[in-house]
Amino acid sequence: MKILVCITHVPDTTSKINFVEGNSKLDTTNMQFIIGPYDDYALARGVELRDALGGTLTVLNVGTAETEPTLRKALAIGADDAIRIDAEPTDAFFVSEQIAEVAKKHNYDLILMGRESSDYNGGQVHGMVGEMLGIPSLSPVMKLDIEGSTAKMAREIEGGKEYLEANLPLVLGVQEPIAEWKIPNMKGIMTARKKPLEVIQPANPTQYTQPQQYELPAAKGACKMIAPEEAEKLIELLKTEAKVL
Amino acid sequence: MSVLVFVEVADGEVKGSSLEAVGYGAEVAKQQGTTATAIVLGTSIAADKLAALGKYGAAKVLHVADEKLNNGVIQAYVQVLAQAFEQTGAKILIVAKSSLSDAVTARLSVRLKASLASNVTDLPSTNGGFTVKKSVFTGKAFQTISLANENKIIALKKSAFSPVDSGSPAPVETFSASLSDADFGVKITKTDKITGELLLTEADLVVSGGRGLKGPENWGVILDLAKALNAATGCSKPVSDLDWRPHHEHVGQTGVKVAPNLYVAVGISGAIQHLAGVSSSKCIVVINKDPEAPFFKAADYGIVGDAFEILPKLTAAAQKLK
């Protein structure tokens, strides 16, 4: 079993978002970066499957040198080796093409990633990679078991779940509760330093979209407090003042 | 050249978010000096409901009446939509963002060489180019991007556009797509889906409960208020982790992201991961025993007190509105 897990390097969920250089660039001053929360689930399930079925797990990120600590963390969690494609991840099509190029050379049985990144929230890369490789893609997958060459999965749909079966190879965008996040232990952190991390140059730098500018949402007004003994007044305010009923 | 709008069906009805997409598609078509064509897949919807898409702005409705498409089979949907896009000579595809349309539009973007923008919140700007504004950083910011390819796909964020029911029914034409077995290579073995309930992602009003309710047996107060308001119900991550409520009700960073007109949070402290799922709501009400709960900072209205006393009062007041 050859598994590829693609991870994003994103601002910690608690980060305050601001922009610099005429609102054209994210202000990363003092910002903590983490493995994308959904990607962390993909990595955790990938490690479990590799441990149960044997084989290898490669972790991949499209990013500049500053994302290497994030890749090292993924190695500490249990990936066998890492690939960094040395480029700014400018849009989903560009990132997908880089992943597809690597995948064409390595014939992975399973390509896992989060359902979406928590920065640009596109949820597009798994589908694009699947189309580029000519293999099925599914998302958001919340349960995944492998039996022989068949994947048995549950996918979240609006108001419920859908159970699916498909032959490998597959590209999957995943979400909880597919696995529990794993925290690296000391042994993992020590061995991660020695695991291979290959840096490769991007191929075919094509973009389908061109980012221009950011803006922040309008500031929220103060919260209007209502005394609990007059709770029913809230319904009136929602109707006449907020006009949402 | 026309604008194609992919319309999703749930429980035999056109999804509200898809009506928004039809209305939005009609406006985009107007900008481009053309008309919007809606396309509906599967046989789970009645003919009059197809024609009614005309009232929201569709000039024509294409119906792919194949019962194999009643479930959202991603690969097959990609085939059908790619063929419809090419045969109608469309240059722009509009969809309402959903877990199905995310999966389908990503593949279509590659197949049609189309610039794809997701979570779009406004009409495109066509002054010297074609740019759209989209929500990024899980609701914490917006980004303007340019879609330079000739073909374009726009996935509209929920509640970003209010459709107006003003036109007249549209002609419905059958569209036959050529599909092969390979398009159905992924087998759906079973579907567990609630029926007859409001879908959380589609709801205009949402009432959510958190750990402050102390146990699943206490959910009656939430369900009663939701029923009185005709709202969908949601919950916080701990509540779904504890199996008090099903996972598809979990609202937050790693669960469902909602953008209703009204979000009522009861006994939810307001961890940043939860706020990430609700920050696009138009109006937020927070009810919590703890006056220091961080959620109050993100709220429009707040009540500090015991949910079990407050919610019945709200339910009674909401029932009187009807």
Coordinates of C-alpha atoms in Angstrom, one line a residue, chain A residues 10-19 23-24 26 31 37-38 41 90-93 96 115-140 142 151 153 155-167 170-171 175-177 180-181 206-218 220-245, chain B residues 8 10 15 71-72 74-75 78 97-100 102-103 105-119 131 133-149 185-194 199-202 204-205 225 229 237 240-241 247-250 252-257 261-262 264 272-273 276 279 281-287 296-306 310 313-315 317-318 321:
Chain A
V10 CA -2.1 27.3 7.5
P11 CA -2.4 29.9 10.3
D12 CA -3.5 28.5 13.6
T13 CA -7.3 28.6 14.0
T14 CA -7.0 31.2 16.8
S15 CA -4.9 33.6 14.6
K16 CA -6.0 37.2 14.1
I17 CA -6.2 37.8 10.4
N18 CA -4.7 41.0 9.0
F19 CA -3.2 42.1 5.7
N23 CA -4.1 44.6 1.6
S24 CA -2.4 42.3 -0.9
L26 CA -1.4 38.1 4.7
M31 CA 1.6 34.0 13.4
P37 CA -7.1 20.8 10.7
Y38 CA -8.7 18.6 8.1
Y41 CA -7.3 13.9 10.1
T90 CA -1.0 30.5 -5.6
D91 CA -4.2 28.8 -6.5
A92 CA -6.0 25.4 -6.3
F93 CA -5.2 24.5 -10.0
S96 CA -3.2 20.3 -7.9
R115 CA -11.8 18.3 2.6
E116 CA -10.5 21.9 2.4
S117 CA -7.8 24.1 3.7
S118 CA -8.7 26.4 6.6
D119 CA -7.2 29.4 4.9
Y120 CA -8.7 29.6 1.4
N121 CA -11.5 27.0 2.1
G122 CA -11.7 26.1 -1.6
G123 CA -12.3 22.4 -1.2
Q124 CA -11.1 21.9 -4.8
V125 CA -7.7 20.2 -4.8
H126 CA -8.8 16.6 -4.3
G127 CA -11.3 16.8 -7.2
M128 CA -8.8 18.5 -9.4
V129 CA -6.0 15.9 -8.7
G130 CA -8.5 13.1 -9.3
E131 CA -9.5 14.6 -12.7
M132 CA -5.8 15.2 -13.7
L133 CA -5.0 11.6 -12.8
G134 CA -8.2 10.2 -14.3
I135 CA -9.2 8.4 -11.1
P136 CA -12.3 8.9 -8.9
S137 CA -12.3 11.6 -6.2
L138 CA -14.6 11.7 -3.2
S139 CA -15.2 14.3 -0.4
P140 CA -16.0 14.8 2.4
M142 CA -15.7 10.6 7.3
A151 CA -12.1 1.2 -0.2
M153 CA -16.2 4.7 2.9
R155 CA -19.3 10.4 2.9
E156 CA -21.2 13.2 4.7
I157 CA -24.1 14.5 2.7
E158 CA -26.5 17.2 3.8
G159 CA -28.7 15.8 6.5
G160 CA -26.9 12.4 6.7
K161 CA -24.4 10.0 5.3
E162 CA -23.8 8.0 2.2
Y163 CA -21.9 4.7 2.2
L164 CA -19.7 4.0 -0.8
E165 CA -17.4 1.4 -2.2
A166 CA -14.8 2.0 -4.9
N167 CA -11.7 0.3 -6.2
L170 CA -8.6 7.0 -5.2
V171 CA -8.2 10.6 -4.2
Q175 CA -13.0 15.2 7.6
E176 CA -13.7 14.1 11.2
P177 CA -14.5 11.5 12.6
E180 CA -8.4 11.1 16.1
W181 CA -5.7 13.7 15.6
T206 CA -0.1 27.5 -14.6
Q207 CA -2.8 29.4 -12.6
Y208 CA -6.5 29.5 -13.3
T209 CA -7.2 32.4 -10.9
Q210 CA -5.3 35.5 -10.0
P211 CA -5.5 36.8 -6.4
Q212 CA -5.9 40.6 -6.2
Q213 CA -6.8 42.0 -2.9
Y214 CA -8.1 41.2 0.6
E215 CA -10.5 43.0 2.9
L216 CA -11.7 42.5 6.4
P217 CA -15.4 42.2 7.3
A218 CA -17.1 45.2 8.8
K220 CA -19.4 43.9 14.7
G221 CA -21.5 46.3 16.8
A222 CA -21.9 45.8 20.5
C223 CA -24.0 43.0 21.9
K224 CA -27.4 44.1 23.1
M225 CA -28.1 42.5 26.4
I226 CA -31.7 41.5 27.4
A227 CA -32.6 40.7 31.1
P228 CA -33.5 37.0 31.5
E229 CA -36.9 37.9 33.1
E230 CA -37.8 39.8 29.9
A231 CA -36.5 37.1 27.6
E232 CA -39.6 37.2 25.4
K233 CA -38.6 40.8 24.3
L234 CA -35.9 39.2 22.2
I235 CA -38.4 37.7 19.8
E236 CA -39.9 41.2 19.3
L237 CA -36.5 42.7 18.7
L238 CA -35.6 40.0 16.2
K239 CA -38.7 40.8 14.3
T240 CA -38.8 44.6 14.4
E241 CA -35.1 45.6 14.9
A242 CA -33.0 42.9 13.4
K243 CA -35.7 41.9 10.9
V244 CA -34.7 38.3 10.7
L245 CA -38.1 36.7 11.7
Chain B
E8 CA -29.6 20.6 -6.7
A10 CA -33.4 17.6 -1.9
K15 CA -32.8 23.5 -2.6
N71 CA -28.0 10.2 -5.9
G72 CA -25.2 12.7 -6.3
I74 CA -19.7 12.7 -8.5
Q75 CA -18.1 11.3 -11.6
V78 CA -19.2 15.8 -13.9
K97 CA -21.6 25.8 -2.8
S98 CA -22.3 22.4 -1.3
S99 CA -20.4 19.2 -0.5
L100 CA -21.6 17.8 -3.8
D102 CA -17.4 21.3 -4.4
A103 CA -16.5 17.8 -5.5
T105 CA -16.8 21.8 -9.8
A106 CA -13.2 20.9 -9.0
R107 CA -13.2 18.2 -11.6
L108 CA -15.1 20.3 -14.1
S109 CA -12.6 23.1 -13.7
V110 CA -9.8 20.8 -15.0
R111 CA -12.0 19.3 -17.7
L112 CA -13.3 22.6 -19.0
K113 CA -10.1 24.6 -18.3
A114 CA -12.3 26.9 -16.3
S115 CA -11.2 29.4 -13.7
L116 CA -13.0 28.4 -10.5
A117 CA -14.0 30.6 -7.6
S118 CA -15.7 29.2 -4.5
N119 CA -17.5 30.8 -1.6
T131 CA -13.3 39.6 -10.8
K133 CA -15.2 38.5 -4.1
K134 CA -15.0 35.4 -2.0
S135 CA -15.0 34.6 1.6
V136 CA -11.6 33.3 2.9
F137 CA -9.9 32.3 6.2
T138 CA -13.2 30.7 7.3
G139 CA -15.2 33.9 7.3
K140 CA -12.5 36.1 8.8
A141 CA -11.8 37.9 5.5
F142 CA -12.7 38.4 1.9
Q143 CA -10.5 38.1 -1.2
T144 CA -11.0 39.5 -4.7
I145 CA -9.7 37.2 -7.4
S146 CA -9.7 37.5 -11.2
L147 CA -11.0 34.7 -13.3
A148 CA -9.0 35.1 -16.5
N149 CA -9.8 31.9 -18.4
G185 CA -17.6 3.1 -10.8
V186 CA -18.0 4.4 -7.3
K187 CA -21.0 2.4 -5.8
I188 CA -23.3 4.0 -3.3
T189 CA -24.3 1.0 -1.1
K190 CA -26.5 2.8 1.3
T191 CA -27.8 6.2 2.2
D192 CA -28.9 7.3 5.7
K193 CA -30.6 10.6 5.4
I194 CA -33.2 12.5 7.4
L199 CA -31.4 20.9 6.3
L200 CA -28.9 22.7 8.5
T201 CA -26.9 24.1 5.6
E202 CA -30.0 25.3 3.9
D204 CA -32.5 30.6 7.2
L205 CA -32.8 30.1 11.0
L225 CA -37.8 26.6 20.0
L229 CA -39.3 29.4 14.7
K237 CA -18.4 19.9 18.6
S240 CA -21.5 15.7 18.6
D241 CA -18.3 14.1 19.9
H247 CA -22.4 14.5 13.4
H248 CA -24.3 16.3 10.6
E249 CA -25.6 18.8 13.2
H250 CA -22.0 19.8 14.3
G252 CA -17.9 24.7 13.4
Q253 CA -14.5 24.8 11.9
T254 CA -14.3 21.1 11.2
G255 CA -18.1 20.6 11.0
V256 CA -20.8 22.3 9.0
K257 CA -20.4 26.0 8.3
N261 CA -30.2 35.0 8.9
L262 CA -30.4 34.1 12.6
V264 CA -29.3 31.2 18.2
I272 CA -13.0 30.1 18.1
Q273 CA -13.5 26.8 16.3
A276 CA -15.5 29.9 12.5
S279 CA -19.3 34.0 11.6
S281 CA -24.6 34.6 10.1
K282 CA -26.5 37.8 9.7
C283 CA -27.7 38.0 13.3
I284 CA -26.3 36.0 16.3
V285 CA -28.2 35.5 19.6
V286 CA -26.2 34.0 22.6
I287 CA -27.9 32.5 25.6
F296 CA -21.1 37.3 23.7
K297 CA -18.3 39.3 21.9
A298 CA -19.5 37.9 18.6
A299 CA -23.2 38.3 19.3
D300 CA -25.8 40.9 18.3
Y301 CA -28.2 40.0 21.2
G302 CA -27.4 38.2 24.5
I303 CA -29.2 36.8 27.5
V304 CA -27.3 35.8 30.6
G305 CA -29.3 33.1 32.5
D306 CA -30.6 29.6 32.7
I310 CA -35.4 31.3 29.1
K313 CA -40.4 31.9 27.2
L314 CA -38.9 32.4 23.8
T315 CA -40.8 29.4 22.4
A317 CA -43.3 34.3 22.2
A318 CA -42.3 32.8 18.9
L321 CA -45.9 35.5 16.2

